[in-house]
Short mmCIF file of C-alpha atoms in Angstrom, two decimals:
data_model
loop_
_atom_site.label_atom_id
_atom_site.label_comp_id
_atom_site.label_asym_id
_atom_site.label_seq_id
_atom_site.Cartn_x
_atom_site.Cartn_y
_atom_site.Cartn_z
CA ALA A 16 0.00 0.00 0.00
CA VAL A 17 1.15 3.54 -0.72
CA VAL A 18 2.20 5.44 2.40
CA SER A 19 -0.78 7.60 3.39
CA THR A 20 -0.81 11.35 3.88
CA GLN A 21 -0.78 12.83 7.37
CA SER A 22 -2.44 16.11 8.32
CA THR A 23 -0.71 19.45 8.67
CA GLY A 24 1.07 20.01 11.96
CA ALA A 25 2.62 16.54 12.14
CA GLN A 26 6.33 15.90 12.52
CA PRO A 27 8.45 14.35 9.75
CA LEU A 28 9.65 10.75 9.72
CA VAL A 29 13.34 9.95 9.22
CA PHE A 30 14.37 6.50 7.98
CA GLY A 31 17.82 4.95 7.69
CA LYS A 32 20.16 2.75 9.75
CA GLY A 33 23.51 4.36 8.88
CA SER A 34 25.54 7.17 10.40
CA ILE A 35 24.16 9.88 8.10
CA ALA A 36 20.57 9.12 9.17
CA ALA A 37 21.70 9.09 12.81
CA ALA A 38 23.43 12.46 12.34
CA VAL A 39 20.30 14.01 10.82
CA ARG A 40 18.10 12.69 13.65
CA GLN A 41 20.53 14.02 16.25
CA HIS A 42 21.43 17.42 14.84
CA SER A 43 18.58 18.74 12.68
CA PRO A 44 16.16 21.00 14.58
CA PHE A 45 13.61 20.31 11.83
CA VAL A 46 13.15 16.75 13.14
CA GLU A 47 11.28 18.04 16.19
CA GLN A 48 9.36 20.74 14.35
CA GLN A 49 5.81 20.32 13.14
CA VAL A 50 5.37 20.88 9.42
CA ARG A 51 2.65 23.50 9.06
CA THR A 52 1.26 24.23 5.62
CA PRO A 53 -1.30 26.97 4.80
CA LEU A 54 -4.72 25.39 4.31
CA PRO A 55 -5.03 26.13 0.55
CA CYS A 56 -1.59 24.58 -0.05
CA LEU A 57 -2.69 21.26 1.41
CA ASN A 58 -3.85 20.76 -2.15
CA PRO A 59 -0.51 19.75 -3.71
CA VAL A 60 -1.43 20.99 -7.20
CA PHE A 61 -2.36 24.43 -5.85
CA ALA A 62 0.84 24.45 -3.78
CA PHE A 63 2.92 23.66 -6.87
CA VAL A 64 1.38 26.55 -8.83
CA TRP A 65 1.71 28.96 -5.88
CA ARG A 66 5.37 28.07 -5.33
CA THR A 67 6.14 28.45 -9.03
CA LYS A 68 4.19 31.61 -9.82
CA TYR A 69 3.81 33.70 -6.68
CA GLU A 70 6.88 33.37 -4.51
CA ARG A 71 9.57 35.99 -4.76
CA SER A 72 12.77 35.42 -6.66
CA PRO A 73 16.04 36.90 -5.36
CA ASP A 74 17.13 37.57 -8.98
CA LEU A 75 20.63 36.20 -8.73
CA LYS A 76 23.35 37.07 -11.23
CA LEU A 77 24.32 34.25 -13.59
CA VAL A 78 27.82 33.53 -14.91
CA ARG A 79 27.63 30.94 -17.68
CA HIS A 80 29.98 27.98 -18.14
CA LEU A 81 29.55 25.81 -21.23
CA VAL A 82 30.25 22.15 -20.52
CA HIS A 83 30.68 19.70 -23.40
CA THR A 84 29.65 16.06 -23.08
CA GLU A 85 31.35 12.98 -24.51
CA ASP A 86 28.67 12.48 -27.17
CA GLY A 87 28.79 16.07 -28.45
CA GLY A 88 26.13 17.57 -26.20
CA LEU A 89 26.27 20.91 -24.42
CA LEU A 90 25.24 21.92 -20.88
CA GLY A 91 24.76 25.44 -19.54
CA VAL A 92 26.20 25.50 -16.00
CA ASP A 93 25.60 28.85 -14.30
CA LYS A 94 27.48 30.19 -11.28
CA MET A 95 24.84 31.81 -9.07
CA GLU A 96 25.85 35.09 -7.43
CA ARG A 97 24.18 38.01 -5.68
CA GLU A 98 24.35 41.16 -7.77
CA GLY A 99 26.91 43.59 -6.38
CA VAL A 100 27.81 41.38 -3.43
CA VAL A 101 31.43 40.33 -3.03
CA ASP A 102 31.37 37.44 -0.58
CA GLU A 103 33.64 34.48 -1.03
CA GLY A 104 31.81 32.56 1.67
CA ASP A 105 33.44 30.00 3.91
CA PRO A 106 36.36 28.42 1.97
CA SER A 107 36.12 25.31 4.13
CA LYS A 108 32.66 24.57 2.77
CA PRO A 109 32.27 22.58 -0.44
CA VAL A 110 31.27 23.86 -3.85
CA VAL A 111 27.54 23.23 -4.39
CA ILE A 112 26.19 21.98 -7.73
CA LEU A 113 22.40 21.97 -8.15
CA PHE A 114 20.75 19.49 -10.50
CA PRO A 115 17.12 20.62 -10.71
CA GLY A 116 13.83 19.15 -11.89
CA GLY A 117 13.46 18.54 -15.60
CA ASN A 118 11.50 21.73 -16.23
CA GLU A 119 13.60 24.07 -14.09
CA VAL A 120 16.28 26.50 -15.29
CA SER A 121 18.55 29.05 -13.63
CA VAL A 122 15.91 31.79 -13.52
CA SER A 123 13.17 29.57 -12.06
CA THR A 124 11.96 30.83 -8.68
CA LYS A 125 12.55 27.49 -6.93
CA VAL A 126 16.12 27.35 -8.23
CA GLN A 127 16.84 30.94 -7.30
CA THR A 128 15.56 30.69 -3.71
CA LEU A 129 17.46 27.48 -3.02
CA CYS A 130 20.72 28.84 -4.46
CA ALA A 131 20.25 32.07 -2.48
CA SER A 132 19.77 30.02 0.69
CA TYR A 133 23.10 28.28 0.10
CA LEU A 134 24.81 31.63 -0.52
CA ASP A 135 23.30 33.03 2.68
CA ALA A 136 24.69 30.02 4.57
CA SER A 137 28.25 30.91 3.44
CA TYR A 138 28.48 28.42 0.60
CA GLY A 139 30.35 30.89 -1.54
CA ASP A 140 30.42 28.90 -4.80
CA VAL A 141 27.03 27.65 -5.99
CA PHE A 142 26.40 26.32 -9.50
CA MET A 143 23.22 25.34 -11.31
CA CYS A 144 23.07 22.87 -14.22
CA ASN A 145 20.79 23.66 -17.16
CA TYR A 146 20.24 20.40 -19.05
CA ARG A 147 20.68 19.90 -22.78
CA GLY A 148 18.50 22.28 -24.76
CA LYS A 149 17.47 24.28 -21.68
CA PHE A 150 17.75 28.03 -21.06
CA LYS A 151 19.78 29.31 -24.02
CA THR A 152 21.77 26.08 -24.22
CA PRO A 153 21.74 24.68 -27.77
CA LEU A 154 20.48 21.12 -28.11
CA LEU A 155 23.21 19.57 -30.24
CA THR A 156 22.29 15.90 -29.85
CA ALA A 157 19.19 13.82 -30.45
CA GLN A 158 19.70 12.58 -26.89
CA LEU A 159 18.39 14.61 -23.97
CA THR A 160 19.91 14.57 -20.48
CA PHE A 161 18.93 11.24 -18.94
CA GLN A 162 19.15 9.70 -15.46
CA ASN A 163 20.85 6.51 -16.49
CA GLY A 164 24.33 5.45 -17.56
CA ARG A 165 26.42 7.35 -20.07
CA PHE A 166 23.74 9.97 -20.83
CA ASN A 167 23.70 11.00 -17.16
CA ASP A 168 25.35 14.42 -17.43
CA VAL A 169 26.17 14.63 -13.72
CA PHE A 170 29.49 12.90 -14.46
CA ARG A 171 30.67 15.59 -16.85
CA VAL A 172 29.46 18.56 -14.78
CA VAL A 173 31.19 17.27 -11.64
CA ASP A 174 34.45 16.78 -13.53
CA HIS A 175 34.21 20.34 -14.88
CA ILE A 176 33.67 21.88 -11.45
CA ALA A 177 36.38 19.71 -9.92
CA ASP A 178 38.84 21.05 -12.49
CA LEU A 179 37.82 24.63 -11.64
CA TYR A 180 38.28 24.05 -7.89
CA PRO A 181 41.12 21.52 -7.53
CA ASP A 182 41.34 21.92 -3.75
CA ARG A 183 37.65 21.95 -2.83
CA LYS A 184 35.11 19.31 -1.87
CA ILE A 185 31.87 19.08 -3.85
CA LEU A 186 28.29 18.77 -2.58
CA LEU A 187 25.49 17.77 -4.96
CA ALA A 188 22.06 19.33 -4.37
CA ALA A 189 19.09 18.17 -6.40
CA ASP A 190 15.34 17.87 -6.74
CA CYS A 191 12.91 15.76 -8.73
CA PHE A 192 14.53 14.53 -11.98
CA GLY A 193 17.89 15.87 -10.84
CA GLY A 194 17.68 13.72 -7.71
CA SER A 195 17.30 10.62 -9.88
CA CYS A 196 20.35 11.66 -11.89
CA VAL A 197 22.44 12.21 -8.76
CA LEU A 198 21.33 8.93 -7.19
CA ASP A 199 22.36 7.09 -10.35
CA TYR A 200 25.71 8.88 -10.22
CA LEU A 201 26.35 7.88 -6.60
CA LEU A 202 25.55 4.19 -7.07
CA SER A 203 28.47 1.77 -7.09
CA SER A 204 27.22 0.32 -10.39
CA SER A 205 27.26 3.67 -12.18
CA TYR A 206 28.71 4.23 -15.63
CA ALA A 207 31.95 5.72 -14.23
CA PRO A 208 33.50 6.17 -10.76
CA VAL A 209 32.23 8.90 -8.45
CA HIS A 210 34.75 11.74 -8.17
CA GLU A 211 36.84 11.35 -5.04
CA ARG A 212 36.05 14.89 -3.81
CA VAL A 213 32.27 14.47 -3.91
CA ILE A 214 31.15 14.17 -0.27
CA GLY A 215 27.50 13.28 -0.96
CA SER A 216 24.14 14.77 -1.84
CA VAL A 217 20.97 16.31 -0.45
CA ALA A 218 17.89 16.07 -2.67
CA HIS A 219 14.14 16.49 -2.42
CA SER A 220 10.97 15.45 -4.26
CA VAL A 221 12.66 12.49 -5.93
CA GLN A 222 10.51 9.92 -7.76
CA MET A 223 11.83 6.84 -5.96
CA ASN A 224 9.25 4.40 -7.32
CA LEU A 225 8.34 4.97 -10.97
CA VAL A 226 5.54 2.40 -10.89
CA GLU A 227 3.79 4.32 -8.08
CA THR A 228 4.66 7.64 -9.76
CA ASN A 229 2.79 6.65 -12.89
CA LYS A 230 -0.23 5.65 -10.84
CA GLY A 231 -0.12 8.91 -8.91
CA VAL A 232 0.15 11.08 -12.01
CA LEU A 233 -2.63 9.22 -13.79
CA THR A 234 -5.05 9.50 -10.86
CA GLU A 235 -4.48 13.19 -10.06
CA PRO A 236 -6.80 15.28 -12.31
CA GLY A 237 -5.08 18.56 -11.53
CA TYR A 238 -1.76 17.28 -12.81
CA SER A 239 -2.94 16.60 -16.35
CA MET A 240 -1.88 20.04 -17.61
CA PHE A 241 1.70 19.52 -16.37
CA VAL A 242 1.96 16.10 -18.00
CA LYS A 243 0.56 17.44 -21.24
CA ASN A 244 2.76 20.55 -21.35
CA TYR A 245 5.97 18.69 -20.49
CA ASN A 246 5.42 16.09 -23.18
CA LYS A 247 4.46 18.69 -25.76
CA TYR A 248 7.81 20.30 -25.01
CA MET A 249 9.54 16.97 -25.61
CA GLN A 250 7.57 16.44 -28.80
CA TYR A 251 8.64 19.86 -30.05
CA VAL A 252 12.29 19.22 -29.12
CA LEU A 253 12.33 15.96 -31.02
CA THR A 254 10.72 17.26 -34.21
CA HIS A 255 11.74 20.93 -34.60
CA GLU A 256 14.93 22.93 -34.79
CA ARG A 257 15.26 25.20 -31.77
CA TYR A 258 17.85 27.50 -30.18
CA GLY A 259 19.86 27.41 -33.38
CA SER A 260 20.25 23.63 -33.25
CA GLU A 261 20.50 23.06 -36.98
CA GLY A 262 20.09 19.48 -38.06
CA LEU A 263 18.44 18.20 -34.86
CA PRO A 264 15.34 16.74 -36.58
CA GLU A 265 17.64 15.05 -39.09
CA MET A 266 19.64 13.54 -36.22
CA VAL A 267 16.48 12.26 -34.61
CA ARG A 268 15.13 10.91 -37.88
CA GLU A 269 18.40 9.16 -38.66
CA LYS A 270 18.56 7.57 -35.24
CA ILE A 271 14.97 6.36 -34.89
CA GLY A 272 13.82 6.01 -38.51
CA ASP A 273 11.20 7.79 -40.62
CA GLU A 274 8.23 5.73 -39.43
CA PHE A 275 8.80 6.36 -35.72
CA TYR A 276 9.70 10.02 -36.39
CA GLU A 277 6.33 10.57 -38.04
CA GLN A 278 4.55 8.77 -35.19
CA VAL A 279 6.21 11.07 -32.67
CA GLN A 280 4.96 14.11 -34.57
CA LYS A 281 1.37 12.85 -34.61
CA MET A 282 0.96 11.28 -31.17
CA PRO A 283 -1.94 12.86 -29.21
CA MET A 284 -1.31 14.13 -25.68
CA ASP A 285 -4.69 15.38 -24.52
CA THR A 286 -4.90 13.17 -21.41
CA PRO A 287 -2.41 12.13 -18.72
CA GLN A 288 -2.54 8.56 -20.04
CA GLN A 289 -1.52 9.71 -23.53
CA GLY A 290 1.20 11.87 -22.04
CA ILE A 291 2.69 8.97 -20.09
CA GLN A 292 2.48 6.76 -23.19
CA PHE A 293 4.35 9.37 -25.23
CA PHE A 294 7.01 9.80 -22.54
CA TYR A 295 7.83 6.11 -22.39
CA TYR A 296 7.47 5.58 -26.10
CA THR A 297 10.10 8.20 -26.89
CA ARG A 298 12.41 7.23 -24.04
CA ALA A 299 12.25 3.52 -24.79
CA LEU A 300 13.00 3.79 -28.50
CA LEU A 301 15.00 7.00 -28.82
CA ASP A 302 17.50 5.94 -26.16
CA ASN A 303 17.90 2.50 -27.70
CA MET A 304 17.98 1.19 -24.12
CA PHE A 305 14.55 -0.23 -23.32
CA ASP A 306 12.00 -2.34 -25.12
CA SER A 307 8.99 -1.69 -22.88
CA MET A 308 7.66 0.49 -20.07
CA GLU A 309 8.30 -2.36 -17.62
CA HIS A 310 11.92 -2.63 -18.78
CA TYR A 311 12.32 1.14 -18.32
CA GLU A 312 10.91 1.00 -14.77
CA GLU A 313 13.13 -1.95 -13.86
CA GLU A 314 16.32 -0.26 -15.05
CA VAL A 315 15.69 3.38 -14.14
CA SER A 316 13.46 3.47 -11.03
CA PRO A 317 15.62 4.41 -8.00
CA ASN A 318 14.04 1.79 -5.73
CA ARG A 319 14.98 -0.92 -8.26
CA LYS A 320 18.52 0.48 -8.57
CA LEU A 321 19.01 0.49 -4.80
CA ALA A 322 18.00 -3.17 -4.70
CA LYS A 323 20.93 -3.98 -7.02
CA ALA A 324 23.66 -1.63 -5.82
CA SER A 325 24.66 0.55 -2.87
CA LEU A 326 25.29 4.27 -2.60
CA THR A 327 28.99 5.11 -2.52
CA ARG A 328 28.40 8.42 -0.71
CA PRO A 329 25.88 9.62 1.88
CA MET A 330 22.62 10.91 0.41
CA VAL A 331 19.75 12.63 2.20
CA ILE A 332 16.45 12.47 0.29
CA ILE A 333 13.52 14.61 1.46
CA ASN A 334 10.11 13.65 0.14
CA SER A 335 6.53 14.54 1.06
CA GLN A 336 3.73 12.09 1.72
CA ASP A 337 1.30 14.11 -0.40
CA ASP A 338 3.56 14.34 -3.45
CA PHE A 339 1.41 12.57 -6.03
CA THR A 340 4.34 12.49 -8.48
CA ALA A 341 6.57 10.66 -5.98
CA PRO A 342 4.46 8.21 -3.95
CA ILE A 343 6.15 5.28 -2.23
CA ASN A 344 4.94 2.12 -0.53
CA SER A 345 5.81 0.31 2.67
CA GLU A 346 8.15 -2.07 0.84
CA ASP A 347 10.19 0.93 -0.33
CA ILE A 348 10.54 2.16 3.27
CA GLU A 349 11.79 -1.26 4.37
CA GLN A 350 14.35 -1.18 1.58
CA PHE A 351 15.53 2.37 2.34
CA GLU A 352 16.06 1.45 5.99
CA LYS A 353 18.63 -1.15 4.93
CA GLU A 354 20.85 1.40 3.15
CA ASP A 355 23.89 2.51 5.17
CA ASN A 356 24.43 5.67 3.13
CA LEU A 357 20.79 6.76 2.74
CA CYS A 358 18.76 9.02 5.00
CA PHE A 359 15.16 9.15 3.77
CA TRP A 360 13.18 12.06 5.23
CA LEU A 361 9.41 11.83 4.83
CA SER A 362 7.52 15.07 5.46
CA PRO A 363 3.79 14.87 6.25
CA ASN A 364 2.96 17.40 3.56
CA GLY A 365 4.58 19.80 1.12
CA GLY A 366 3.47 18.56 -2.28
CA HIS A 367 5.89 18.29 -5.17
CA CYS A 368 8.85 20.69 -4.83
CA SER A 369 6.55 23.10 -2.97
CA TYR A 370 6.62 23.08 0.86
CA VAL A 371 4.86 26.45 1.08
CA LYS A 372 5.13 27.86 4.60
CA SER A 373 3.12 31.07 4.12
CA MET A 374 0.63 32.55 1.68
CA LYS A 375 2.64 35.77 1.81
CA PRO A 376 5.39 35.99 -0.82
CA GLN A 377 8.61 34.61 0.66
CA VAL A 378 12.26 34.89 -0.33
CA THR A 379 13.08 31.61 1.41
CA ASN A 380 11.07 28.44 1.74
CA TYR A 381 10.78 25.55 4.19
CA ILE A 382 12.45 23.14 1.80
CA ASP A 383 15.29 25.59 1.08
CA GLU A 384 16.01 25.93 4.79
CA LEU A 385 15.79 22.17 5.33
CA MET A 386 18.06 21.43 2.36
CA VAL A 387 20.74 23.78 3.71
CA ASP A 388 20.40 22.37 7.22
CA CYS A 389 20.86 18.80 5.97
CA SER A 390 23.76 19.95 3.81
CA ASN A 391 25.49 21.41 6.86
CA ILE A 392 25.01 18.11 8.68
CA LEU A 393 26.38 16.18 5.70
CA VAL A 394 29.45 18.45 5.57
CA ASP A 395 30.10 17.95 9.31
CA HIS A 396 29.57 14.23 8.83
CA ALA A 397 32.16 14.12 6.04
CA ASN A 398 34.66 16.16 8.08
CA SER A 399 34.25 13.91 11.13
CA ASN A 400 34.90 10.82 9.01
CA GLU A 401 38.15 12.36 7.76
CA SER A 402 39.45 13.28 11.20
#
């Protein structure tokens, strides 16, 4: 059974048997705090819209780094800075790299408030990864950023930042799709070794069980517009030239064949079911990795990956019980509790990437504050293991 939603005012649950989970339980003040959400935002769809559209953005300055991938792709990695503020932060703290949700870019409110929270906590060097084809980054390959194997762009971004800061540790922050990418990166069975200076990750709103995610998305009427819009974006990317990416449709057509290319152009996406079908249809065939939705779920779903391999670095994952895009079941909890390097934080409410704490426009958010708090604990944990 899927873990049920608690009411507002309840305390979070923290799962995990290892030292990172113990450190979070012992040192985070948020463990003892009740999670209070404004009544309208107990509706997770409303909370998602409110968080995206009505919260204040700190309007950080962006300094662009172009990062090339092995297969000819391009990533836009932005250094996030406060305009006119010269603050190098605490040099003993690691460089932070944020891998966001699939629809987020550097100017998104949720990205800006989280990066600003890290800057305010003396993390002086904070970077944000814009995936292939996102936010003025040309899409030069038929392949999009993907959370599995050699198309997982976390590997290349980490190497780039490590070269820029040869004497600094690296902390990976993430949410949603980015959390899946980071988890894949940190697994011992990953495509390439984890960089030695990566100390771990803190992520939130991660779809840990893709089977339950599909059920949640398909049964939530208010989410249909998000499914439809995201997949229409993918459909457009696959069949049109954009951002000056000359030859992209030809690359796609050559890779997947004329018949499938024409099917992609014509596939309807007027319902969540059609949107999910399109998503898996393109992923399964375009990536040349999977032959069915079940095969995709088996190979890509984080809960299935954790059953086959262990995390090589500590990872704190913060999810909400009312996140209909990331539901989990009791079997998942039992599995997470067996992981030495996983701390799984389950908030009673907060929706998907939302965690609205006030109906008044805020410049920080509950999840931003919690992410930074858990990051501080992870840094102290890493330092104590070295000493």
